[in-house]
Amino acid sequence: EAQVTQNPRYLITVTGKKLTVTCSQNMNHEYMSWYRQDPGLGLRQIYYSMNVEVTDKGDVPEGYKVSRKEKRNFPLILESPSPNQTSLYFCASSSRDNKETQYFGPGTRLLVL
Amino acid sequence: SQQGEEDPQALSIQEGENATMNCSYKTSINNLQWYRQNSGRGLVHLILIRSNEREKHSGRLRVTLDTSKKSSSLLITASRAADTASYFCATVNSGYSTLTFGKGTMLLVSP
């Protein structure tokens, strides 16, 4: 089944403790993105990647890192999480041939205490 | 930056009625898309309309685009309780694979 998977789905952590949210897609998509969703603010893009080893900042990249060493994986790294990073995070991917249509993962709900 | 802005923020209707949501945006676009999100879940792509199109249909969905007014509307006909969800418009600028989302319209369809 074609899908985007994220792990973990739920995470509670404390300020300053490094964490990684993994994202993997099995559709051989070139493009991958990370978004965060907050009440009243909608979805905002954090980082995106157009291909392996190519990443770019989105609208709200501060406090986040990403890497794209393999085509299928696009992990989101929070080196030193803070409470304002408590949010619902979505990974998405799309193909070069149909780049406008993005396929979303199920989301990761993060709480930073 | 937020590009699309949906209107209304929330909409409550009865099953069988039609639901209309609007989206306005600020800059020129390559295309505009509508997504649905069930509570706390990932977004699902519904329909895409390109900047040179004015209207598009998909099942019970009808999307219009007015580039002169920088606005789009999503009409769901004969709504069902299962249509209860949040609906987002998203715009794509030429040359990018990134989407810029609006804040969404929450639709509640009561049986």
PDB file of N, CA, C and O in Angstrom, chain A residues 6-11 88 106-110, chain B residues 40-42:
ATOM      1  N   GLN A   6       4.894   7.862   9.745  1.00  0.00           N
ATOM      2  CA  GLN A   6       5.613   8.688  10.707  1.00  0.00           C
ATOM      3  C   GLN A   6       5.718   7.936  12.018  1.00  0.00           C
ATOM      4  O   GLN A   6       4.782   7.238  12.426  1.00  0.00           O
ATOM      5  N   ASN A   7       6.845   8.130  12.699  1.00  0.00           N
ATOM      6  CA  ASN A   7       7.019   7.560  14.030  1.00  0.00           C
ATOM      7  C   ASN A   7       7.851   8.479  14.902  1.00  0.00           C
ATOM      8  O   ASN A   7       8.816   9.087  14.419  1.00  0.00           O
ATOM      9  N   PRO A   8       7.472   8.623  16.179  1.00  0.00           N
ATOM     10  CA  PRO A   8       6.270   8.031  16.759  1.00  0.00           C
ATOM     11  C   PRO A   8       5.015   8.808  16.394  1.00  0.00           C
ATOM     12  O   PRO A   8       5.100   9.884  15.812  1.00  0.00           O
ATOM     13  N   ARG A   9       3.867   8.290  16.725  1.00  0.00           N
ATOM     14  CA  ARG A   9       2.615   8.999  16.502  1.00  0.00           C
ATOM     15  C   ARG A   9       2.337   9.966  17.640  1.00  0.00           C
ATOM     16  O   ARG A   9       1.721  11.011  17.445  1.00  0.00           O
ATOM     17  N   TYR A  10       2.778   9.624  18.823  1.00  0.00           N
ATOM     18  CA  TYR A  10       2.595  10.481  19.992  1.00  0.00           C
ATOM     19  C   TYR A  10       3.902  10.510  20.783  1.00  0.00           C
ATOM     20  O   TYR A  10       4.558   9.478  20.917  1.00  0.00           O
ATOM     21  N   LEU A  11       4.247  11.669  21.274  1.00  0.00           N
ATOM     22  CA  LEU A  11       5.501  11.790  22.031  1.00  0.00           C
ATOM     23  C   LEU A  11       5.372  12.891  23.064  1.00  0.00           C
ATOM     24  O   LEU A  11       4.976  14.014  22.737  1.00  0.00           O
ATOM     25  N   LEU A  88       1.236  19.509  16.328  1.00  0.00           N
ATOM     26  CA  LEU A  88       0.935  18.330  15.526  1.00  0.00           C
ATOM     27  C   LEU A  88       1.755  18.445  14.245  1.00  0.00           C
ATOM     28  O   LEU A  88       1.642  19.437  13.522  1.00  0.00           O
ATOM     29  N   PRO A 106       0.166  10.316   8.839  1.00  0.00           N
ATOM     30  CA  PRO A 106      -0.923  10.379   9.808  1.00  0.00           C
ATOM     31  C   PRO A 106      -0.722  11.415  10.904  1.00  0.00           C
ATOM     32  O   PRO A 106      -1.650  11.712  11.649  1.00  0.00           O
ATOM     33  N   GLY A 107       0.468  11.963  10.991  1.00  0.00           N
ATOM     34  CA  GLY A 107       0.716  12.989  12.000  1.00  0.00           C
ATOM     35  C   GLY A 107       1.424  12.458  13.231  1.00  0.00           C
ATOM     36  O   GLY A 107       1.282  11.287  13.597  1.00  0.00           O
ATOM     37  N   THR A 108       2.191  13.345  13.858  1.00  0.00           N
ATOM     38  CA  THR A 108       2.857  13.060  15.128  1.00  0.00           C
ATOM     39  C   THR A 108       2.494  14.166  16.094  1.00  0.00           C
ATOM     40  O   THR A 108       2.768  15.331  15.841  1.00  0.00           O
ATOM     41  N   ARG A 109       1.870  13.768  17.192  1.00  0.00           N
ATOM     42  CA  ARG A 109       1.479  14.767  18.182  1.00  0.00           C
ATOM     43  C   ARG A 109       2.571  14.845  19.238  1.00  0.00           C
ATOM     44  O   ARG A 109       2.844  13.865  19.930  1.00  0.00           O
ATOM     45  N   LEU A 110       3.199  16.008  19.354  1.00  0.00           N
ATOM     46  CA  LEU A 110       4.331  16.212  20.258  1.00  0.00           C
ATOM     47  C   LEU A 110       3.960  17.173  21.372  1.00  0.00           C
ATOM     48  O   LEU A 110       3.416  18.247  21.119  1.00  0.00           O
TER      49      LEU A 110
ATOM     50  N   GLY B  40      -7.667  15.461  13.810  1.00  0.00           N
ATOM     51  CA  GLY B  40      -6.375  14.980  14.275  1.00  0.00           C
ATOM     52  C   GLY B  40      -5.643  14.059  13.326  1.00  0.00           C
ATOM     53  O   GLY B  40      -4.609  13.490  13.683  1.00  0.00           O
ATOM     54  N   ARG B  41      -6.134  13.927  12.107  1.00  0.00           N
ATOM     55  CA  ARG B  41      -5.494  13.006  11.157  1.00  0.00           C
ATOM     56  C   ARG B  41      -4.813  13.761  10.034  1.00  0.00           C
ATOM     57  O   ARG B  41      -4.880  14.980   9.958  1.00  0.00           O
ATOM     58  N   GLY B  42      -4.155  13.010   9.165  1.00  0.00           N
ATOM     59  CA  GLY B  42      -3.474  13.619   8.038  1.00  0.00           C
ATOM     60  C   GLY B  42      -4.436  14.190   7.017  1.00  0.00           C
ATOM     61  O   GLY B  42      -5.615  13.857   6.989  1.00  0.00           O
TER      62      GLY B  42
END
